[in-house]
Coordinates of C-alpha atoms in Angstrom, one line a residue:
X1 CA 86.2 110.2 38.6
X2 CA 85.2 114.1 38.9
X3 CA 88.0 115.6 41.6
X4 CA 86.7 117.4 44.6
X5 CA 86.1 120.9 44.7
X6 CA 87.7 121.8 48.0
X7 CA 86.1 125.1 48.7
X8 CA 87.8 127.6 51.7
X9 CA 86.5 130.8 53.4
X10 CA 87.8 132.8 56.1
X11 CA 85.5 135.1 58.2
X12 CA 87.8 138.2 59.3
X13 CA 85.0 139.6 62.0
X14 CA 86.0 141.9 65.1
X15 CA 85.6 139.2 67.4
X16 CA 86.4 136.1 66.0
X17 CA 87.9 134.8 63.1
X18 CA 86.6 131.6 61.4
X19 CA 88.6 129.3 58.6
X20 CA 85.9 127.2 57.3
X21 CA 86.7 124.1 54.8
X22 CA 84.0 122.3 52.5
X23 CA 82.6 120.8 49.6
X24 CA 79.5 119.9 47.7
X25 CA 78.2 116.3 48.4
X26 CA 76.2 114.2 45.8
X27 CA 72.5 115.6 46.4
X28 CA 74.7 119.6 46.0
X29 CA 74.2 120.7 49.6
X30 CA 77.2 121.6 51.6
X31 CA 79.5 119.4 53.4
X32 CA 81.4 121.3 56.1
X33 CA 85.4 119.2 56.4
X34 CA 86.7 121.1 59.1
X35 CA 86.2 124.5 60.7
X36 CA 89.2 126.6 63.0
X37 CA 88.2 129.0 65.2
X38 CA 90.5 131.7 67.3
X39 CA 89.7 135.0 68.8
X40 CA 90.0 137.9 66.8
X41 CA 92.9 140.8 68.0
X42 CA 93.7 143.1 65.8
X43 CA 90.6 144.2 64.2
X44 CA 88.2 147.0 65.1
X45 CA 84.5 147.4 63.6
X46 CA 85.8 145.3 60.8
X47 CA 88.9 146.7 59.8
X48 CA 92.2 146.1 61.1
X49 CA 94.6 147.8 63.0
X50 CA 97.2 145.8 64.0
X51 CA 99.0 143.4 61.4
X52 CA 100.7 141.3 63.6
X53 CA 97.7 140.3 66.1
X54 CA 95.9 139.6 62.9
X55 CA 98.2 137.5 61.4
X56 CA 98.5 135.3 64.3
X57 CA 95.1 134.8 65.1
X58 CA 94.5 134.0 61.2
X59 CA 97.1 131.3 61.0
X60 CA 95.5 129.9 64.7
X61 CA 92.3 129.5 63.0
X62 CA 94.3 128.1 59.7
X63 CA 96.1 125.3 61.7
X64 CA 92.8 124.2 63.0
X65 CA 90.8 123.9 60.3
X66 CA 93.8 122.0 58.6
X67 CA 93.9 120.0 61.5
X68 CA 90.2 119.3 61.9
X69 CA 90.1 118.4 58.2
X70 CA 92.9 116.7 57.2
X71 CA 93.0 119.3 54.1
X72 CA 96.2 122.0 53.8
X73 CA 95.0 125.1 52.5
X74 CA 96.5 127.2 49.8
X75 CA 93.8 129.8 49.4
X76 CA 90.7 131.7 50.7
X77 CA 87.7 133.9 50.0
X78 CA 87.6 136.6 52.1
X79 CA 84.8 138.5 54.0
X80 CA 85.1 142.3 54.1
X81 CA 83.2 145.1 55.8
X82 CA 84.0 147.5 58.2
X83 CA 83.1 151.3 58.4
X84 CA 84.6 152.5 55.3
X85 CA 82.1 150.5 53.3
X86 CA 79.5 152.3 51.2
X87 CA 77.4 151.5 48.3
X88 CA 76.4 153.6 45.0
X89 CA 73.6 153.2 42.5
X90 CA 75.1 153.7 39.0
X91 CA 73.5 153.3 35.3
X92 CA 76.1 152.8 32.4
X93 CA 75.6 151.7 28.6
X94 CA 77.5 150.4 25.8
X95 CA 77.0 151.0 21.7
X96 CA 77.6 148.0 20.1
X97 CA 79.4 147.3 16.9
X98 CA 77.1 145.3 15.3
X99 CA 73.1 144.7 16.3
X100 CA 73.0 142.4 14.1
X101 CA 74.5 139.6 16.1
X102 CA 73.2 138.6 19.4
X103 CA 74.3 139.4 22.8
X104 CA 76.6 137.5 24.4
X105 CA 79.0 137.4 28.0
X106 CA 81.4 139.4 26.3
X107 CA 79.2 142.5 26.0
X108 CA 78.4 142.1 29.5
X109 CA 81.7 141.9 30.6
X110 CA 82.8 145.0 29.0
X111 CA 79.7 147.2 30.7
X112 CA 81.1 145.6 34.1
X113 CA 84.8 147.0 32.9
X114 CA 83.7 150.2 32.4
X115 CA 81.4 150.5 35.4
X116 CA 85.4 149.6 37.1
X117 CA 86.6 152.3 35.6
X118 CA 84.8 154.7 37.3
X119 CA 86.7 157.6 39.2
X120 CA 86.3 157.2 43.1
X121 CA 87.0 159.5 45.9
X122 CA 90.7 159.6 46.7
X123 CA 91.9 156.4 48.3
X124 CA 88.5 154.4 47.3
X125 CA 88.7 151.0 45.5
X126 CA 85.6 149.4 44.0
X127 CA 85.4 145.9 45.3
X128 CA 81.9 144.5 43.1
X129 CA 79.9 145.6 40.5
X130 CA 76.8 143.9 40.5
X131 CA 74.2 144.4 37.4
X132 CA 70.9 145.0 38.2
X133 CA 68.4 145.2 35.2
X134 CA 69.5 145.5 31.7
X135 CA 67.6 148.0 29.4
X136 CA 68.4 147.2 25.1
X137 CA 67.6 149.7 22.8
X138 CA 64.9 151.1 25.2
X139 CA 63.3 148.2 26.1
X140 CA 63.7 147.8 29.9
X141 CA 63.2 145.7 32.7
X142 CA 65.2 143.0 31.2
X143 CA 67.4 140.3 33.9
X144 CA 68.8 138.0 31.2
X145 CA 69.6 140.1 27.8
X146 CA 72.0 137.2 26.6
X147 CA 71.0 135.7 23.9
X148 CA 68.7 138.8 22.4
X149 CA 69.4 141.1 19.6
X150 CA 70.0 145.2 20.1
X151 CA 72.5 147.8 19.4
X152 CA 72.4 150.1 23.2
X153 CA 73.1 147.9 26.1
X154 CA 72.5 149.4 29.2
X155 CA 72.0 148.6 32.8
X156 CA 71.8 149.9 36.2
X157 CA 74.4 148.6 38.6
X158 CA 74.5 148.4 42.3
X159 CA 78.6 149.2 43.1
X160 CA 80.0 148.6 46.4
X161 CA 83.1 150.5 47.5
X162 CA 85.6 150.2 50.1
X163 CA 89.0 152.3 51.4
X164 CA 91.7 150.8 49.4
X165 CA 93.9 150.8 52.4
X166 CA 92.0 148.5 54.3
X167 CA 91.2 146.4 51.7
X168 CA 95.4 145.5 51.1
X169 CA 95.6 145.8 55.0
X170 CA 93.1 142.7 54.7
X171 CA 95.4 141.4 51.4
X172 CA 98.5 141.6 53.0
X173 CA 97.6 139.7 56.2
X174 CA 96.3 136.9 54.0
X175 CA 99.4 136.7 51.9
X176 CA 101.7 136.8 55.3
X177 CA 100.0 133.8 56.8
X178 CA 101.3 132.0 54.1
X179 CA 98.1 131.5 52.0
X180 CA 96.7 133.1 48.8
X181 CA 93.7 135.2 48.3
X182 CA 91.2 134.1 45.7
X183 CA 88.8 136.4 46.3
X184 CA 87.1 138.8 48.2
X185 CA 83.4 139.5 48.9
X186 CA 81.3 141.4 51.1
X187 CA 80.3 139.9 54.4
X188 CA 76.5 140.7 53.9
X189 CA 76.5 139.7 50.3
X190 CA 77.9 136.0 51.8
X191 CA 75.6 136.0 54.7
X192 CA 72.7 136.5 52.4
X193 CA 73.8 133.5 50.1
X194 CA 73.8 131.2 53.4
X195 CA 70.5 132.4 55.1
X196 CA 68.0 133.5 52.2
X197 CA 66.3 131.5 50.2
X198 CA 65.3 132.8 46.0
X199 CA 61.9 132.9 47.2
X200 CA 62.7 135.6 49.7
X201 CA 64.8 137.4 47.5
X202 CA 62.1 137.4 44.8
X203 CA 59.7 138.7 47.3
X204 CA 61.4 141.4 49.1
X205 CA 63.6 140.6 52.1
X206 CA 66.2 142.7 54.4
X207 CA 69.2 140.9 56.3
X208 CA 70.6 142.3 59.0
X209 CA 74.2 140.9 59.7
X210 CA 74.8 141.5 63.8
X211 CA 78.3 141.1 64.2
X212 CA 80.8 142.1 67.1
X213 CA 81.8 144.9 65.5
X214 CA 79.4 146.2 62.7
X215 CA 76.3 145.4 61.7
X216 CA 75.6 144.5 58.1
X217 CA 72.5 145.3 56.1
X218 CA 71.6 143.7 52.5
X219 CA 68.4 144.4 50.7
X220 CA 66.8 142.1 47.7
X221 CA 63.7 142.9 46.0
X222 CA 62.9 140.9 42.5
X223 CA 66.3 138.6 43.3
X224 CA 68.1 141.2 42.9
X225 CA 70.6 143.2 45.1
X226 CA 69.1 146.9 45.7
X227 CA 70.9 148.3 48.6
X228 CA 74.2 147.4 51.1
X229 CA 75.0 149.3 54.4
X230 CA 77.1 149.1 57.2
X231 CA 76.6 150.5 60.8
X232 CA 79.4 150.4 63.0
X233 CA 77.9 149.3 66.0
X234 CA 78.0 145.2 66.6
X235 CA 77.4 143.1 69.6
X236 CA 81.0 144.9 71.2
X237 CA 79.1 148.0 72.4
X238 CA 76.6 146.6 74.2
X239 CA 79.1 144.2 75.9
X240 CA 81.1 147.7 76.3
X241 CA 77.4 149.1 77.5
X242 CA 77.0 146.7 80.3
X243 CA 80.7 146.4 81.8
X244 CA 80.9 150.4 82.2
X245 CA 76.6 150.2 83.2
X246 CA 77.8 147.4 86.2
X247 CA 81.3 148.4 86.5
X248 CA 82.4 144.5 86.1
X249 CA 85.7 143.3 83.9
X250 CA 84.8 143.0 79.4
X251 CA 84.7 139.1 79.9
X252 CA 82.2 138.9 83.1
X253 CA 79.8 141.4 80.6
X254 CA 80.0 139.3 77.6
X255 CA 79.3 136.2 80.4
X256 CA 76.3 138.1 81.6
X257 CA 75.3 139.4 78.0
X258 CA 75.1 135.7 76.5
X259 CA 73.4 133.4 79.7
X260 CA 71.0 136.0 81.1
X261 CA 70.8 139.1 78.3
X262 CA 67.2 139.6 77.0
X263 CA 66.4 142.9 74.4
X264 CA 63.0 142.8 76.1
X265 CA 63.1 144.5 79.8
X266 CA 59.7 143.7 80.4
X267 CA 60.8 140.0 80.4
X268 CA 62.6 140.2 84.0
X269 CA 61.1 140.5 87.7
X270 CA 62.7 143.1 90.2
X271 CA 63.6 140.5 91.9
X272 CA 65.9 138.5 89.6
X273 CA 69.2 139.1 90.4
X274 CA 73.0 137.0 89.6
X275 CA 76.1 137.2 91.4
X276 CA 78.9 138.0 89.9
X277 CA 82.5 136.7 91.6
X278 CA 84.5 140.3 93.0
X279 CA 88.2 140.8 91.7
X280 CA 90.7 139.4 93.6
X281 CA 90.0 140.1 98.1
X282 CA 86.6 142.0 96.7
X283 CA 83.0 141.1 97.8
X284 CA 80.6 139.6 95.1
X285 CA 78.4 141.8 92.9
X286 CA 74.8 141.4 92.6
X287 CA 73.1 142.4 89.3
X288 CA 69.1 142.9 88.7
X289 CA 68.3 141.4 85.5
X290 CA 66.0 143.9 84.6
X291 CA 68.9 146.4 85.0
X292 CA 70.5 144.4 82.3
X293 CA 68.2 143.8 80.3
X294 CA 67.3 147.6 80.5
X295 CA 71.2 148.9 79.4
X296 CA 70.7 145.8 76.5
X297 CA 67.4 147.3 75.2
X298 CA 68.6 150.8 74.9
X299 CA 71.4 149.5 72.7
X300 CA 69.4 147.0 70.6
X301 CA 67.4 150.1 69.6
X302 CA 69.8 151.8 68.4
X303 CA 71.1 149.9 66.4
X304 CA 68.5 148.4 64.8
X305 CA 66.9 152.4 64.1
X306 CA 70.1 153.2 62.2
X307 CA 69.1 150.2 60.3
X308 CA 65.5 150.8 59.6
X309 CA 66.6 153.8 58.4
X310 CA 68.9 152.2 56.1
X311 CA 65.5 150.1 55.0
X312 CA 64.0 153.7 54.7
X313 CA 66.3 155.1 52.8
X314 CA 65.8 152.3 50.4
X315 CA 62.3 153.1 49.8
X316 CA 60.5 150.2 51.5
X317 CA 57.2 152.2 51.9
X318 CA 56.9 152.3 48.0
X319 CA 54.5 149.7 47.1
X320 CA 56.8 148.5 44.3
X321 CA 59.7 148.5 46.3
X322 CA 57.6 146.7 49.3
X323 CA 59.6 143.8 51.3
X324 CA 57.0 141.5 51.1
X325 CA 59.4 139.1 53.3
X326 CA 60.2 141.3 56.2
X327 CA 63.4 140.9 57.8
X328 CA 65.8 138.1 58.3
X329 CA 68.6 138.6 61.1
X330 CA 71.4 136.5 61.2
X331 CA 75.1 136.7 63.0
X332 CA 76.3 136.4 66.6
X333 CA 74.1 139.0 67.8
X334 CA 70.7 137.4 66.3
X335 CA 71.2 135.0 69.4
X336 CA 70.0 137.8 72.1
X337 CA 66.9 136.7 73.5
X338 CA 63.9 138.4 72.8
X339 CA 65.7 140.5 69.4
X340 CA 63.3 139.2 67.4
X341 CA 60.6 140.3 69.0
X342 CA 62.0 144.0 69.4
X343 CA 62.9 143.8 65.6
X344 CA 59.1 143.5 65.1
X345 CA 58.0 145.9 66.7
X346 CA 60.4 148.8 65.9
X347 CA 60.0 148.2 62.3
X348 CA 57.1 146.7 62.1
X349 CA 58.1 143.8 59.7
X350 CA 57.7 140.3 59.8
X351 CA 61.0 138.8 61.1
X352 CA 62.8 135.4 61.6
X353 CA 66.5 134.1 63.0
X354 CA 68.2 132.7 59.9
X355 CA 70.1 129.4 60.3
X356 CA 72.7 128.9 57.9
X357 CA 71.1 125.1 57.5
X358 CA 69.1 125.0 54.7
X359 CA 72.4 124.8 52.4
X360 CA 74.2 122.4 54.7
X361 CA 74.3 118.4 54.3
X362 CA 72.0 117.0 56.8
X363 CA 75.1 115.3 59.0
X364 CA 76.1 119.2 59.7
X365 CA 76.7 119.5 63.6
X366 CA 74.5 122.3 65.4
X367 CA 77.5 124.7 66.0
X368 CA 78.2 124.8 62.6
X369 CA 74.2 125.7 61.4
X370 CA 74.7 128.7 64.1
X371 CA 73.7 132.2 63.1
X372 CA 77.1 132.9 64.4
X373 CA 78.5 130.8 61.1
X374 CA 76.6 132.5 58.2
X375 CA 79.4 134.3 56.9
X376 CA 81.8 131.9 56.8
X377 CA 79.4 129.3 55.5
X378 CA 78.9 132.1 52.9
X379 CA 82.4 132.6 51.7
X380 CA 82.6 128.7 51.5
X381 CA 79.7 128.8 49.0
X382 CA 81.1 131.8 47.4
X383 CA 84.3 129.9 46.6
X384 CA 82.6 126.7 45.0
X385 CA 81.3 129.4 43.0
X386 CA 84.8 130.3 41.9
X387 CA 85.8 126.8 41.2
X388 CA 89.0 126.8 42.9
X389 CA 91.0 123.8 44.2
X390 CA 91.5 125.7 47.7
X391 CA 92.9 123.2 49.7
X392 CA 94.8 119.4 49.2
X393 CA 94.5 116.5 51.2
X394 CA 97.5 116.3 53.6
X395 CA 99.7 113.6 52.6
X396 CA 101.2 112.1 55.9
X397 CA 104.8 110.3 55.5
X398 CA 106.0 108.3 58.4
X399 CA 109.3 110.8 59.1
X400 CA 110.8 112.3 62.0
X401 CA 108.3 114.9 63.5
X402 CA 109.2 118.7 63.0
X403 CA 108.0 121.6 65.0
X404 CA 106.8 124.5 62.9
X405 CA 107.2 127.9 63.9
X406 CA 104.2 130.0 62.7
X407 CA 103.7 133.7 63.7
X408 CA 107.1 133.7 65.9
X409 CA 109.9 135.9 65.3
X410 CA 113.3 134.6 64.0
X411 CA 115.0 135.4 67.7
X412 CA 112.4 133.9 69.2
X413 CA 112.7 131.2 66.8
X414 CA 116.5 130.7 67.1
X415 CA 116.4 130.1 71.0
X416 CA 113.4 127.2 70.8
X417 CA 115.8 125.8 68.1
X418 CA 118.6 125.9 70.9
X419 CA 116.1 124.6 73.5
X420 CA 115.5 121.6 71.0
X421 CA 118.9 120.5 70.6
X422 CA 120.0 121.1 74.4
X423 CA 116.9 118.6 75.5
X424 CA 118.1 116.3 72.9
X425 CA 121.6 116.1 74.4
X426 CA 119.9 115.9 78.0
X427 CA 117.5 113.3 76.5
X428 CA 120.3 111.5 74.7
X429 CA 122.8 111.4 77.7
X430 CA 119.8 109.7 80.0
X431 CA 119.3 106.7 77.7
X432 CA 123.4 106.4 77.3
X433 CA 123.7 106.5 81.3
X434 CA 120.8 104.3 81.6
X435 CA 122.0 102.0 79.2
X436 CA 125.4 102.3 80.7
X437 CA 125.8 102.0 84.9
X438 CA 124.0 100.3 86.9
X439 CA 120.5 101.7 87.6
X440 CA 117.5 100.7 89.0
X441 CA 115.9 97.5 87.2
X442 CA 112.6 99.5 86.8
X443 CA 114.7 102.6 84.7
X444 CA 116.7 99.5 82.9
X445 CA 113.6 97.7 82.1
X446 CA 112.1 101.1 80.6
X447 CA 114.6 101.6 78.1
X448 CA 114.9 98.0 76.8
X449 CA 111.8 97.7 75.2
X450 CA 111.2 96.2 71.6
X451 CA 110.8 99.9 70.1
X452 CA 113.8 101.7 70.3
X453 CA 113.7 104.0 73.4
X454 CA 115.1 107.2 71.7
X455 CA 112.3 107.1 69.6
X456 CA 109.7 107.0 72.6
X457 CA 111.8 109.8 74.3
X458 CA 111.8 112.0 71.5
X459 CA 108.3 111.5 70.2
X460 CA 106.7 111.9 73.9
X461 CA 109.0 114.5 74.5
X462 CA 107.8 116.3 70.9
X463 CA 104.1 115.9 71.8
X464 CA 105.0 118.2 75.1
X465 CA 106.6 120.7 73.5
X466 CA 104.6 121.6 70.5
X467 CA 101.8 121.9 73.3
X468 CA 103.8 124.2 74.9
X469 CA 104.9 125.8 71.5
X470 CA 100.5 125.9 71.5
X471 CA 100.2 127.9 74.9
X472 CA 102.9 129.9 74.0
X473 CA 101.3 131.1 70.2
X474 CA 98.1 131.5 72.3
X475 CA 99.5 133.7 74.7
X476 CA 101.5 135.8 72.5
X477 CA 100.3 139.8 72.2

């Protein structure tokens, strides 16, 4: 019997970050085994800037997707954007040996080395090089030249480029939560793979990737990949827009943003209005909807300008370069009411909410076929590609349960270890002087039970303190 391909991916994103494990089931669609979810501290418009926050809130999202699953994980595919992204058009070419024989991987592989070799700005790293159309001995406009004969290989290459700093910021993180990195790909790129279909791609189709942080642009035209951006405006500034706009806390504005936000002002009466509970000995505050929705619209637009002009840029107004499919939004921020609709007519494209669904199993809960889970769903797909084995089925022996210390530091670490043993003794001396003088029948009656009582104790009292090991991860800065 074939073994499982246990795919993993982890979403890194500015607000959340998602561990997401699955597999491919008989008919090849995607079965999701567990998915870990924990808010995201540490990162900023994609990239991070504080290690530590990181770290824990990867390994939080880790232990719940192993615990969801059943599966320990040993590696991931990472999702990258951020700021420092950019993308580069570049056309390269090979001479080969002998025309004679016929073209094979091998050829290919070494225009894809040399298009790696390329000299970047200072503290630049190329993270993909992806061929576009191949051109052999003049003849051009070719997507498959294995298999063909020629002596000039050439092709034109769409590379994507990233600060090498934040890339190993990303690396090391990874590799201190105790798992391995397998691979790494851009978080438009894996959107794209969960929300388009080849049709669209053929035909002409921009994604837009609303995130908390940035928001993610990937073009296709012929199935091919033409052009990658990255804004760095997300969903975060116009939460950020609305709490200084109503002078209310971050979390009432995100509240406000998700229940009653609409990009469409025109939507909301004058009379509308939601009260929002004062801080601590303060009055309630009322809010007009339309007011919302009015600081909501103003940011919608800009961001999605910066990305028509992204789609401009491009050359959408060509006939031949035409996106014959429109637009395609996805991510956390393709959930505002009414975006669609604005989306249209700023750009004036055709323009849909894309579901990661189509590539799921049909037993897929609705959370998981969320706009909000393209990416991740992405990076899962992404790593069947790679053919790794990235997680094992836990094996469960029946042995004394530990407690396991992620993210805490060794002092820290030392004193629970103290607190342990010192309950023990507590715990310990109780069933000895219960067992011992005369007490109640009821305590008596307790600890002479069939199973041995230390082993309740200890179990019960293990179940209360890893929840309060829980909290206390939760809580941690």
């Amino acid at each position: 019997m074939e073994k499982d391909n246990i795919a993993v991916g982890l979403d890194i994103g500015t607000t959340k970050i998602v561990a997401m494990i699955g597999k491919k089931n008989e008919y090849g669609k995607l079965e999701i085994l567990g998915i870990g979810k924990s808010k995201s501290l540490g990162v900023a418009r994609g990239v991070v800037n504080n290690i530590t926050q990181t770290i824990q809130s990867i390994q939080q999202a880790i232990v719940e997707a192993e615990n969801n699953s059943g599966y320990k994980i040993k590696d991931v595919v990472v999702g990258i954007a951020g700021q420092h992204i950019r993308s580069i058009q570049h056309t390269d070419y090979i001479s080969r040996n002998n025309p004679e024989e016929v073209i094979g991987e091998n050829d290919i592989q070494l225009l894809i080395d040399q298009v790696n070799k390329l000299a970047m700005l200072p503290g630049e790293e190329i993270i993909h090089v992806l061929p576009q159309e191949f051109k052999i001995d003049g003849q051009s406009e070719i997507k498959e030249p294995i298999g063909m004969y020629g002596g000039r290989l050439e092709s034109s290459f769409h590379v994507v480029v990233g600060q090498a700093s934040s890339i190993r910021n990303v690396g090391r993180c990874i590799q201190s939560s105790g798992i391995e990195l397998s691979g790494l790909t851009l978080e438009p790129l894996a959107s794209a793979d969960a929300v388009l279909s080849q049709e669209e791609k053929e035909a002409g189709v921009a994604l837009i990737d609303i995130g908390g942080g940035t928001t993610d642009l990937a073009i296709f035209k012929d199935g091919i990949i033409r052009h990658t951006a990255v804004i760095p405006f997300g969903g975060n500034v116009i939460t950020e827009d609305i709490k200084e706009g109503c002078s209310i806390i971050e979390k009432q504005a995100e509240l406000l943003k998700i229940k009653f936000g609409s990009a469409w002002p025109g939507e909301n009466k004058d009379n509308e209005i939601v009260s929002i509970p004062g801080l601590r000995g303060r009055e309630p505050k009322e809010i007009s909807l339309k007011n919302l929705s009015k600081i909501i619209h103003a940011r919608v637009v800009e961001i999605v300008e910066q990305v028509f002009a992204e789609i401009k840029a491009y050359g959408h107004e060509d006939p031949r370069k035409k996106l014959i499919a429109g637009i395609v939004l996805t991510g956390g921020g393709a959930q505002l009411k009414h975006i669609k609709q604005l989306v249209e007519y700023i750009t004036g494209m055709d323009t849909r909410i894309g579901y990661p669904n189509e590539h799921l199993a049909g037993n897929s809960g609705e959370e998981i076929s969320s706009p909000l889970f393209a990416t991740a769903v992405g990076l899962v797909m992404n790593s069947i590609e790679n053919s790794t084995q990235s997680a094992v089925r836990m094996e469960f022996v029946n042995e004394q349960p530990k407690v396991v210390y992620r993210n805490v530091v060794p002092q820290a670490q030392q004193q629970m270890q103290q607190q342990v043993q010192l309950r023990y003794e507590v715990e310990e001396n109780y069933v000895e002087r219960a067992e011992t003088f005369d007490e109640p029948r009821e305590i008596r009656n307790n600890v002479s039970k069939e199973e041995s009582t230390e082993t309740k104790i200890r179990r019960s009292f293990f179940d209360r303190y890893v929840d309060k090991i829980k909290d206390f991860l939760d809580n941690a800065e």
